[in-house]
Amino acid sequence: MVPGMIADRKPPPRRTQVDRREQSDRRMLRAATRLFARQGVSGTSLAEVGLAAGYSRGLPVDRYGSKLGLIEALLDSMAAWFEARVADSASGKRGVEAVLERIEAHVDGARKSPLATAALYSIYLESLAAMPALRPKVGALLDRWRGELVVGLRQAQAAGELRSDIDCEQHAAIILGALRGLIIEHLMADAETDLDAIRDAVTGLVRQAMLSPAPRKMVRR
Amino acid sequence: MVPGMIADRKPPPRRTQVDRREQSDRRMLRAATRLFARQGVSGTSLAEVGLAAGYSRGLPVDRYGSKLGLIEALLDSMAAWFEARVADSASGKRGVEAVLERIEAHVDGARKSPLATAALYSIYLESLAAMPALRPKVGALLDRWRGELVVGLRQAQAAGELRSDIDCEQHAAIILGALRGLIIEHLMADAETDLDAIRDAVTGLVRQAMLSPAPRKMVRR
DNA sequence: TCTTACTTGCTGACTGACAAGTAAGTGATA
DNA sequence: TATCACTTACTTGTCAGTCAGCAAGTAAGA
């Protein structure tokens, strides 16, 4: 602090209501992400989220109505991130190429935002039993992702890249199931299992279903 | 009630203290399994367990000391079941054969006792975040199972069944990660994903690591 | 001055845990 | 074999702590 300055305390910049709302939204969702990743959904109280975001304990309820509302808002923002990521990298691709891009996008999420991934998986897992109220929303999200993978597999099958005896619905479920299990493993073991190895194992599942086990031409990193 | 009978109420058969304890133990663990499978670990109170088992709300705490104690007892009994299952089917087998038997044992657990499997996975998943106190016990269990799988893979590698560039530790983690992810998928989707398909997908991961992709000679059912 | 963002006070419901009590089984002695 | 001292199984009363959610208030922006 330099004495004699005109103002010791910087005047708070005047923010519009929209700004305030957007900022507090962002901060609360960030705080929730961090806390969910570290302590799980049911291990985190709404009060904690508000305080960790730098506000009062009451704001999250006021903003989102309920704990469920907060989690749904968080899921929405994560889904938006993923859609953008896929739209960016898989646009124009079809069949096996598109499928591999989607797999890479999932792995890349875990690589780029481990915290968000841990939070997302906490939500998945607790929706199974601890918080059944989450199931519809989580189920819809997973179904959408699986459906989009099925489209890619069907294209591949139609184009003769994939064996015709493959059940695309089931194979999509297997690919995503394995992918999620491996990412959980990765999160649990503090990143001991390499993400590239995970990607290779899952792309291996795709290659198993292909007509000619084509040479790997994966995107590096 | 027939009047005039010598005794309306059948005299309760005299059970020894050991019998009583064993019976109440069994009942409480069964009730806990059912409740954990349906509502998750943190969604189930000790009182519920006691009452569902046909006793008072206080017995579980008296018997197991704490919620953690109850869960650990449940994990012990499940681990014992699995060890017995493996000792039965994989004894004398080595290398790839032993590895495939272990995979089948895991899948078979999900097939034979879906309720226990759902409960076990609830415990896994909540140990990640919602109940960190569980991590040591769960971690030790998973490590043991992984370690035993690594032994099989190493034997296979030494016997020339497996490629020599495979990292057995990592491959074991991948196999189990995928297996668990697929079983979770199976539990979530209400058994939509076929368990045989799951087994095939995971044995496929083993076959990828083999020198000559031998013809499948899996145990049917 | 009016609306919207945010805070604080409060409550009812629940839970894990403890402690004090009752009932059932055991083993020794007469 | 009856009874009595003792242990073990099980129940009930209770409490401290937590949490989601509401409602009434204050402050910031329009």
Coordinates of C-alpha atoms (C1' of nucleotides) in Angstrom, one line a residue:
Chain A
M1 CA 0.0 0.0 0.0
V2 CA 1.5 3.3 -1.0
P3 CA 0.4 6.0 1.3
G4 CA -1.0 9.2 -0.1
M5 CA -2.8 7.4 -2.9
I6 CA -6.1 8.7 -3.8
A7 CA -7.9 5.5 -3.0
D8 CA -6.6 2.5 -1.0
R9 CA -9.6 0.4 -1.8
K10 CA -10.2 -0.1 -5.5
P11 CA -13.8 0.8 -6.3
P12 CA -15.6 -2.4 -7.3
P13 CA -16.2 -2.3 -11.0
R14 CA -19.8 -1.9 -11.7
R15 CA -21.1 -5.1 -13.1
T16 CA -24.5 -5.6 -14.8
Q17 CA -27.0 -8.0 -13.2
V18 CA -26.4 -10.4 -16.0
D19 CA -22.7 -10.3 -15.3
R20 CA -23.2 -10.9 -11.6
R21 CA -25.4 -13.9 -12.3
E22 CA -23.1 -15.4 -14.9
Q23 CA -20.1 -15.0 -12.7
S24 CA -21.7 -16.5 -9.6
D25 CA -23.1 -19.3 -11.8
R26 CA -19.6 -20.1 -13.1
R27 CA -18.1 -19.9 -9.7
M28 CA -20.6 -22.2 -8.1
L29 CA -20.4 -24.8 -10.8
R30 CA -16.6 -24.7 -10.6
A31 CA -16.7 -25.1 -6.8
A32 CA -19.2 -27.9 -7.2
T33 CA -17.0 -29.7 -9.7
R34 CA -14.0 -29.4 -7.4
L35 CA -15.9 -30.6 -4.3
F36 CA -17.8 -33.5 -6.1
A37 CA -14.5 -34.7 -7.5
R38 CA -12.9 -34.7 -4.1
Q39 CA -15.7 -35.8 -1.8
G40 CA -18.5 -37.2 -4.0
V41 CA -21.9 -35.8 -4.5
S42 CA -23.6 -37.0 -1.4
G43 CA -20.5 -36.1 0.6
T44 CA -20.9 -32.5 -0.4
S45 CA -23.5 -30.1 1.0
L46 CA -25.0 -27.2 -0.8
A47 CA -23.6 -24.9 1.9
E48 CA -20.1 -26.0 1.1
V49 CA -20.6 -25.3 -2.5
G50 CA -21.8 -21.8 -1.8
L51 CA -19.0 -21.0 0.6
A52 CA -16.3 -22.5 -1.6
A53 CA -17.5 -20.4 -4.5
G54 CA -17.0 -17.3 -2.3
Y55 CA -20.7 -16.7 -1.5
S56 CA -23.0 -17.5 1.3
R57 CA -24.2 -21.0 2.1
G58 CA -27.7 -20.2 0.9
L59 CA -27.0 -19.1 -2.7
P60 CA -27.0 -22.5 -4.4
V61 CA -30.5 -23.4 -3.2
D62 CA -31.7 -19.9 -4.2
R63 CA -30.2 -20.2 -7.6
Y64 CA -30.9 -23.9 -8.5
G65 CA -33.8 -24.6 -6.3
S66 CA -32.4 -27.9 -4.9
K67 CA -29.4 -30.1 -4.9
L68 CA -30.8 -32.0 -7.8
G69 CA -31.1 -28.7 -9.7
L70 CA -27.5 -27.9 -9.1
I71 CA -26.3 -31.2 -10.3
E72 CA -28.5 -31.0 -13.4
A73 CA -27.0 -27.6 -14.3
L74 CA -23.6 -29.1 -13.9
L75 CA -24.4 -32.0 -16.1
D76 CA -25.8 -29.6 -18.7
S77 CA -22.6 -27.6 -18.8
M78 CA -20.5 -30.8 -19.1
A79 CA -22.6 -32.2 -21.8
A80 CA -22.2 -28.9 -23.7
W81 CA -18.4 -29.1 -23.4
F82 CA -18.4 -32.6 -24.8
E83 CA -20.7 -31.8 -27.7
A84 CA -18.5 -28.9 -28.6
R85 CA -15.4 -31.1 -28.4
V86 CA -17.0 -33.7 -30.7
A87 CA -18.5 -31.2 -33.1
D88 CA -15.0 -29.8 -33.4
S89 CA -13.0 -33.0 -34.1
A90 CA -15.5 -35.4 -35.6
S91 CA -17.4 -33.2 -38.0
G92 CA -17.5 -34.6 -41.4
K93 CA -16.2 -38.0 -40.3
R94 CA -18.2 -41.1 -40.7
G95 CA -18.2 -44.8 -39.8
V96 CA -15.2 -46.2 -38.0
E97 CA -13.3 -42.9 -38.2
A98 CA -16.1 -41.1 -36.4
V99 CA -16.3 -43.9 -33.8
L100 CA -12.6 -43.6 -33.1
E101 CA -12.9 -39.9 -32.8
R102 CA -15.7 -40.2 -30.3
I103 CA -13.6 -42.6 -28.2
E104 CA -10.7 -40.2 -28.4
A105 CA -13.0 -37.4 -27.3
H106 CA -14.0 -39.3 -24.2
V107 CA -10.4 -40.1 -23.3
D108 CA -9.4 -36.5 -24.1
G109 CA -11.9 -35.2 -21.6
A110 CA -10.2 -37.3 -18.9
R111 CA -6.9 -36.0 -20.1
K112 CA -7.7 -32.3 -20.3
S113 CA -10.0 -31.9 -17.3
P114 CA -9.4 -34.6 -14.8
L115 CA -11.3 -32.7 -12.1
A116 CA -14.4 -32.4 -14.2
T117 CA -14.1 -36.0 -15.2
A118 CA -13.9 -37.1 -11.6
A119 CA -17.0 -35.1 -10.8
L120 CA -18.9 -36.4 -13.7
Y121 CA -18.1 -40.0 -12.8
S122 CA -19.1 -39.3 -9.2
I123 CA -22.5 -38.2 -10.5
Y124 CA -22.7 -41.3 -12.7
L125 CA -21.9 -43.6 -9.9
E126 CA -24.1 -42.0 -7.3
S127 CA -27.0 -41.9 -9.7
L128 CA -26.9 -45.7 -9.6
A129 CA -27.8 -46.1 -6.0
A130 CA -27.1 -43.2 -3.6
M131 CA -29.1 -40.6 -5.5
P132 CA -31.7 -42.4 -7.6
A133 CA -33.4 -39.1 -8.4
L134 CA -30.5 -38.4 -10.8
R135 CA -31.1 -41.5 -12.9
P136 CA -33.4 -40.0 -15.5
K137 CA -31.1 -37.1 -16.3
V138 CA -27.9 -39.3 -16.3
G139 CA -29.6 -42.0 -18.2
A140 CA -30.7 -39.6 -20.9
L141 CA -27.2 -38.3 -21.3
L142 CA -25.7 -41.7 -21.5
D143 CA -28.3 -42.9 -23.9
R144 CA -27.7 -40.0 -26.2
W145 CA -24.0 -40.7 -26.3
R146 CA -24.6 -44.3 -26.9
G147 CA -27.0 -43.5 -29.6
E148 CA -24.6 -41.3 -31.4
L149 CA -22.0 -44.1 -31.2
V150 CA -24.5 -46.6 -32.7
V151 CA -25.0 -44.3 -35.6
G152 CA -21.2 -44.4 -36.4
L153 CA -21.2 -48.2 -36.0
R154 CA -24.1 -48.6 -38.4
Q155 CA -22.5 -46.4 -41.0
A156 CA -19.4 -48.5 -40.6
Q157 CA -21.4 -51.7 -41.1
A158 CA -23.2 -50.3 -44.1
A159 CA -19.9 -49.3 -45.6
G160 CA -18.5 -52.8 -45.1
E161 CA -15.9 -51.7 -42.6
L162 CA -17.6 -53.7 -39.8
R163 CA -18.5 -57.4 -39.7
S164 CA -22.2 -57.8 -40.5
D165 CA -22.8 -60.1 -37.5
I166 CA -22.1 -57.3 -35.0
D167 CA -25.0 -56.1 -32.9
C168 CA -24.3 -52.4 -33.1
E169 CA -26.5 -51.4 -30.1
Q170 CA -24.7 -54.0 -27.9
H171 CA -21.3 -53.2 -29.3
A172 CA -21.8 -49.5 -28.5
A173 CA -22.7 -50.5 -24.9
I174 CA -19.7 -52.6 -24.7
I175 CA -17.3 -49.9 -26.0
L176 CA -18.7 -47.3 -23.6
G177 CA -18.9 -49.7 -20.7
A178 CA -15.3 -50.7 -21.1
L179 CA -14.3 -47.1 -21.6
R180 CA -16.0 -45.9 -18.5
G181 CA -14.6 -48.8 -16.4
L182 CA -11.1 -48.0 -17.6
I183 CA -11.5 -44.3 -16.9
I184 CA -12.8 -45.1 -13.4
E185 CA -9.7 -47.3 -12.9
H186 CA -7.6 -44.4 -14.1
L187 CA -9.2 -42.0 -11.6
M188 CA -9.0 -44.5 -8.7
A189 CA -5.4 -45.4 -9.2
D190 CA -4.4 -41.8 -9.4
A191 CA -3.6 -41.9 -13.1
E192 CA -1.5 -45.0 -12.8
T193 CA -3.1 -46.6 -15.8
D194 CA -2.0 -44.6 -18.9
L195 CA -4.8 -42.9 -20.8
D196 CA -3.1 -43.8 -24.1
A197 CA -3.2 -47.5 -23.1
I198 CA -6.9 -47.1 -22.3
R199 CA -7.6 -45.6 -25.7
D200 CA -5.7 -48.4 -27.4
A201 CA -7.5 -51.1 -25.4
V202 CA -10.9 -49.6 -26.4
T203 CA -10.0 -49.0 -30.1
G204 CA -8.9 -52.7 -30.0
L205 CA -12.5 -53.6 -29.2
V206 CA -13.5 -51.7 -32.3
R207 CA -10.8 -53.4 -34.4
Q208 CA -12.1 -56.8 -33.2
A209 CA -15.4 -56.0 -34.8
M210 CA -13.9 -55.0 -38.1
L211 CA -13.6 -57.1 -41.2
S212 CA -9.9 -56.6 -41.9
P213 CA -8.0 -55.6 -38.8
A214 CA -6.6 -52.5 -40.4
P215 CA -3.3 -51.2 -39.3
R216 CA -3.6 -48.7 -36.5
K217 CA -3.7 -45.1 -37.7
M218 CA -4.6 -43.4 -34.5
V219 CA -4.3 -39.8 -33.7
R220 CA -1.2 -39.4 -31.6
R221 CA -1.8 -37.4 -28.4
Chain B
M1 CA -56.4 -69.3 17.7
V2 CA -58.1 -72.6 18.7
P3 CA -59.3 -72.4 22.3
G4 CA -58.5 -75.2 24.6
M5 CA -55.3 -76.2 23.0
I6 CA -52.5 -77.0 25.3
A7 CA -50.2 -74.4 23.8
D8 CA -51.2 -71.8 21.2
R9 CA -47.6 -70.6 20.8
K10 CA -45.1 -73.1 19.7
P11 CA -42.3 -73.2 22.2
P12 CA -39.3 -71.5 20.5
P13 CA -36.6 -74.1 19.8
R14 CA -33.7 -73.6 22.1
R15 CA -30.8 -72.3 20.1
T16 CA -27.3 -72.0 21.4
Q17 CA -25.7 -68.6 21.7
V18 CA -23.5 -69.5 18.8
D19 CA -26.5 -70.3 16.7
R20 CA -28.3 -67.1 17.6
R21 CA -25.2 -65.1 16.7
E22 CA -24.7 -66.9 13.4
Q23 CA -28.3 -66.5 12.4
S24 CA -28.5 -62.9 13.2
D25 CA -25.2 -62.3 11.4
R26 CA -26.4 -64.0 8.3
R27 CA -29.8 -62.2 8.4
M28 CA -28.2 -58.8 8.9
L29 CA -25.7 -59.3 6.1
R30 CA -28.4 -60.5 3.7
A31 CA -30.6 -57.5 4.6
A32 CA -27.6 -55.2 4.1
T33 CA -26.9 -56.7 0.7
R34 CA -30.5 -56.2 -0.4
L35 CA -30.7 -52.7 0.8
F36 CA -27.3 -51.6 -0.5
A37 CA -28.2 -53.0 -3.9
R38 CA -31.4 -51.1 -4.0
Q39 CA -30.6 -47.8 -2.3
G40 CA -26.8 -47.7 -2.1
V41 CA -24.6 -47.6 0.9
S42 CA -25.0 -44.0 2.0
G43 CA -28.7 -44.3 1.3
T44 CA -29.1 -47.0 3.8
S45 CA -29.2 -46.5 7.5
L46 CA -28.1 -48.9 10.1
A47 CA -31.5 -48.8 11.6
E48 CA -33.0 -50.0 8.3
V49 CA -30.6 -52.9 8.2
G50 CA -31.5 -54.1 11.7
L51 CA -35.2 -53.8 11.1
A52 CA -35.1 -55.4 7.6
A53 CA -33.3 -58.3 9.2
G54 CA -36.1 -58.8 11.7
Y55 CA -34.3 -57.3 14.7
S56 CA -34.2 -54.0 16.4
R57 CA -32.7 -50.9 14.9
G58 CA -29.8 -51.0 17.4
L59 CA -28.4 -54.5 16.7
P60 CA -26.1 -53.7 13.7
V61 CA -24.2 -51.1 15.7
D62 CA -23.9 -53.4 18.7
R63 CA -22.6 -56.2 16.5
Y64 CA -20.3 -54.4 14.1
G65 CA -19.4 -51.3 16.1
S66 CA -20.1 -48.9 13.3
K67 CA -21.4 -48.6 9.8
L68 CA -17.9 -49.1 8.5
G69 CA -17.6 -52.3 10.5
L70 CA -20.8 -53.7 8.9
I71 CA -19.6 -53.0 5.4
E72 CA -16.2 -54.6 6.1
A73 CA -17.9 -57.7 7.4
L74 CA -20.0 -57.8 4.2
L75 CA -16.9 -57.3 2.0
D76 CA -15.2 -60.2 3.9
S77 CA -18.1 -62.5 3.2
M78 CA -18.2 -61.6 -0.4
A79 CA -14.4 -62.0 -0.8
A80 CA -14.7 -65.4 0.8
W81 CA -17.4 -66.4 -1.7
F82 CA -15.2 -65.4 -4.7
E83 CA -12.1 -67.1 -3.4
A84 CA -14.0 -70.3 -3.0
R85 CA -15.5 -69.9 -6.5
V86 CA -12.0 -69.4 -8.0
A87 CA -10.4 -72.2 -5.9
D88 CA -13.1 -74.5 -7.2
S89 CA -12.8 -73.8 -10.9
A90 CA -9.3 -72.5 -11.5
S91 CA -7.3 -74.9 -9.3
G92 CA -4.5 -76.5 -11.3
K93 CA -4.8 -74.1 -14.2
R94 CA -2.1 -71.8 -15.3
G95 CA -1.3 -69.0 -17.7
V96 CA -4.0 -67.9 -20.1
E97 CA -6.3 -70.7 -19.0
A98 CA -6.2 -69.5 -15.4
V99 CA -6.7 -65.9 -16.6
L100 CA -9.8 -66.8 -18.5
E101 CA -11.2 -68.8 -15.6
R102 CA -10.8 -65.8 -13.3
I103 CA -12.6 -63.6 -15.8
E104 CA -15.4 -66.2 -16.0
A105 CA -15.6 -66.3 -12.2
H106 CA -16.2 -62.5 -12.1
V107 CA -18.9 -62.7 -14.7
D108 CA -20.4 -65.7 -13.1
G109 CA -20.7 -63.8 -9.8
A110 CA -22.8 -61.2 -11.6
R111 CA -24.8 -64.0 -13.2
K112 CA -25.4 -66.1 -10.1
S113 CA -25.9 -63.3 -7.5
P114 CA -27.0 -60.1 -9.1
L115 CA -28.1 -58.7 -5.8
A116 CA -24.7 -59.3 -4.1
T117 CA -23.0 -57.9 -7.2
A118 CA -25.0 -54.8 -7.2
A119 CA -24.3 -54.3 -3.5
L120 CA -20.6 -54.9 -4.0
Y121 CA -20.4 -52.4 -6.8
S122 CA -22.3 -49.9 -4.7
I123 CA -19.5 -50.3 -2.1
Y124 CA -16.8 -50.0 -4.7
L125 CA -18.3 -46.8 -6.1
E126 CA -19.1 -45.1 -2.9
S127 CA -15.6 -45.9 -1.6
L128 CA -14.4 -43.6 -4.3
A129 CA -15.9 -40.5 -3.0
A130 CA -19.0 -40.7 -0.8
M131 CA -17.3 -42.9 1.9
P132 CA -13.5 -42.5 1.7
A133 CA -13.1 -44.5 4.9
L134 CA -13.8 -47.6 2.8
R135 CA -11.0 -47.0 0.4
P136 CA -8.3 -49.0 2.3
K137 CA -10.4 -52.1 2.6
V138 CA -11.8 -51.9 -1.0
G139 CA -8.4 -51.0 -2.4
A140 CA -6.8 -54.0 -0.7
L141 CA -9.4 -56.3 -2.1
L142 CA -9.0 -55.0 -5.6
D143 CA -5.3 -55.1 -5.4
R144 CA -5.3 -58.7 -4.4
W145 CA -7.5 -59.7 -7.3
R146 CA -5.4 -57.7 -9.7
G147 CA -2.3 -59.2 -8.3
E148 CA -3.6 -62.7 -8.8
L149 CA -4.5 -61.9 -12.4
V150 CA -1.0 -60.5 -12.9
V151 CA 0.4 -63.9 -11.8
G152 CA -1.6 -65.6 -14.5
L153 CA -0.5 -63.2 -17.1
R154 CA 3.2 -63.5 -16.2
Q155 CA 2.9 -67.3 -16.4
A156 CA 1.4 -66.9 -19.8
Q157 CA 4.1 -64.6 -20.9
A158 CA 6.8 -67.0 -19.6
A159 CA 5.1 -69.9 -21.4
G160 CA 5.2 -68.0 -24.6
E161 CA 1.4 -67.7 -24.8
L162 CA 1.5 -63.9 -24.5
R163 CA 3.4 -61.3 -26.4
S164 CA 6.6 -60.3 -24.6
D165 CA 5.9 -56.5 -25.0
I166 CA 2.9 -56.7 -22.8
D167 CA 3.0 -54.9 -19.5
C168 CA 1.3 -57.5 -17.3
E169 CA 0.5 -55.1 -14.4
Q170 CA -1.1 -52.6 -16.8
H171 CA -2.9 -55.3 -18.8
A172 CA -4.4 -56.7 -15.6
A173 CA -5.6 -53.3 -14.7
I174 CA -7.1 -52.9 -18.2
I175 CA -8.8 -56.3 -18.1
L176 CA -10.4 -55.6 -14.7
G177 CA -11.3 -52.0 -15.4
A178 CA -13.1 -53.1 -18.6
L179 CA -14.7 -56.0 -16.8
R180 CA -16.0 -53.7 -14.0
G181 CA -17.2 -51.1 -16.4
L182 CA -19.1 -53.6 -18.4
I183 CA -20.7 -55.1 -15.3
I184 CA -21.7 -51.7 -14.1
E185 CA -23.3 -51.1 -17.6
H186 CA -25.1 -54.4 -17.1
L187 CA -26.4 -53.5 -13.7
M188 CA -27.5 -50.0 -14.8
A189 CA -29.3 -51.1 -17.9
D190 CA -31.2 -53.8 -16.0
A191 CA -29.3 -56.6 -17.6
E192 CA -29.8 -55.4 -21.1
T193 CA -26.2 -56.1 -22.0
D194 CA -25.7 -59.8 -22.1
L195 CA -23.2 -61.2 -19.7
D196 CA -21.9 -63.7 -22.3
A197 CA -21.2 -60.8 -24.6
I198 CA -19.4 -59.1 -21.8
R199 CA -17.3 -62.2 -21.1
D200 CA -16.5 -62.4 -24.8
A201 CA -15.4 -58.7 -25.0
V202 CA -13.1 -59.1 -22.1
T203 CA -11.6 -62.4 -23.3
G204 CA -11.1 -60.5 -26.5
L205 CA -8.8 -58.2 -24.7
V206 CA -6.7 -61.1 -23.6
R207 CA -6.6 -62.6 -27.0
Q208 CA -5.3 -59.3 -28.4
A209 CA -2.3 -59.7 -26.1
M210 CA -1.6 -63.3 -27.3
L211 CA 1.0 -64.3 -29.7
S212 CA -1.3 -66.4 -31.9
P213 CA -4.9 -65.5 -31.6
A214 CA -5.9 -69.0 -30.7
P215 CA -9.4 -70.2 -31.5
R216 CA -11.8 -69.5 -28.7
K217 CA -12.3 -72.5 -26.4
M218 CA -14.4 -70.9 -23.7
V219 CA -16.4 -72.7 -21.1
R220 CA -20.0 -72.4 -22.3
R221 CA -22.4 -71.2 -19.6
Chain C
dT1 C1' -38.2 3.3 -6.8
dC2 C1' -38.4 -1.2 -8.4
dT3 C1' -36.2 -5.5 -9.5
dT4 C1' -32.8 -8.8 -9.0
dA5 C1' -28.7 -10.8 -6.5
dC6 C1' -27.4 -12.4 -2.4
dT7 C1' -27.4 -13.3 3.0
dT8 C1' -28.9 -14.8 7.4
dG9 C1' -32.0 -17.0 10.7
dC10 C1' -34.4 -20.9 11.3
dT11 C1' -36.6 -25.6 11.3
dG12 C1' -37.9 -30.3 10.7
dA13 C1' -36.2 -34.6 9.4
dC14 C1' -32.7 -37.9 9.8
dT15 C1' -28.6 -40.4 11.3
dG16 C1' -24.7 -42.7 13.7
dA17 C1' -23.5 -43.7 18.0
dC18 C1' -23.8 -44.5 22.9
dA19 C1' -25.6 -46.2 27.2
dA20 C1' -28.6 -48.3 30.1
dG21 C1' -31.8 -51.9 30.4
dT22 C1' -34.1 -56.7 29.4
dA23 C1' -34.2 -61.4 27.8
dA24 C1' -32.0 -65.7 26.6
dG25 C1' -28.4 -69.1 27.2
dT26 C1' -24.4 -71.4 30.0
dG27 C1' -22.0 -73.7 33.5
dA28 C1' -21.3 -74.8 38.3
dT29 C1' -22.9 -76.4 42.5
dA30 C1' -25.8 -78.6 45.6
Chain D
dT1 C1' -32.4 -81.6 38.1
dA2 C1' -33.1 -77.3 40.2
dT3 C1' -31.3 -73.0 41.0
dC4 C1' -28.2 -69.4 40.9
dA5 C1' -24.4 -66.4 39.2
dC6 C1' -22.8 -64.9 35.2
dT7 C1' -22.2 -64.0 30.1
dT8 C1' -24.0 -62.9 25.8
dA9 C1' -27.7 -61.4 22.6
dC10 C1' -30.8 -58.0 21.8
dT11 C1' -33.8 -53.6 22.7
dT12 C1' -35.0 -48.9 23.8
dG13 C1' -34.2 -44.0 25.1
dT14 C1' -31.6 -40.4 23.8
dC15 C1' -28.4 -37.0 21.9
dA16 C1' -25.3 -34.3 19.2
dG17 C1' -24.6 -33.2 14.7
dT18 C1' -25.8 -32.5 9.8
dC19 C1' -28.4 -31.1 6.0
dA20 C1' -31.9 -29.5 2.5
dG21 C1' -34.8 -26.2 2.1
dC22 C1' -37.7 -22.0 3.3
dA23 C1' -38.6 -17.2 4.4
dA24 C1' -37.5 -12.7 5.6
dG25 C1' -34.1 -9.5 5.2
dT26 C1' -30.2 -6.4 2.9
dA27 C1' -27.5 -4.7 -0.8
dA28 C1' -26.5 -3.9 -5.6
dG29 C1' -28.0 -2.6 -10.2
dA30 C1' -31.7 -0.6 -13.5

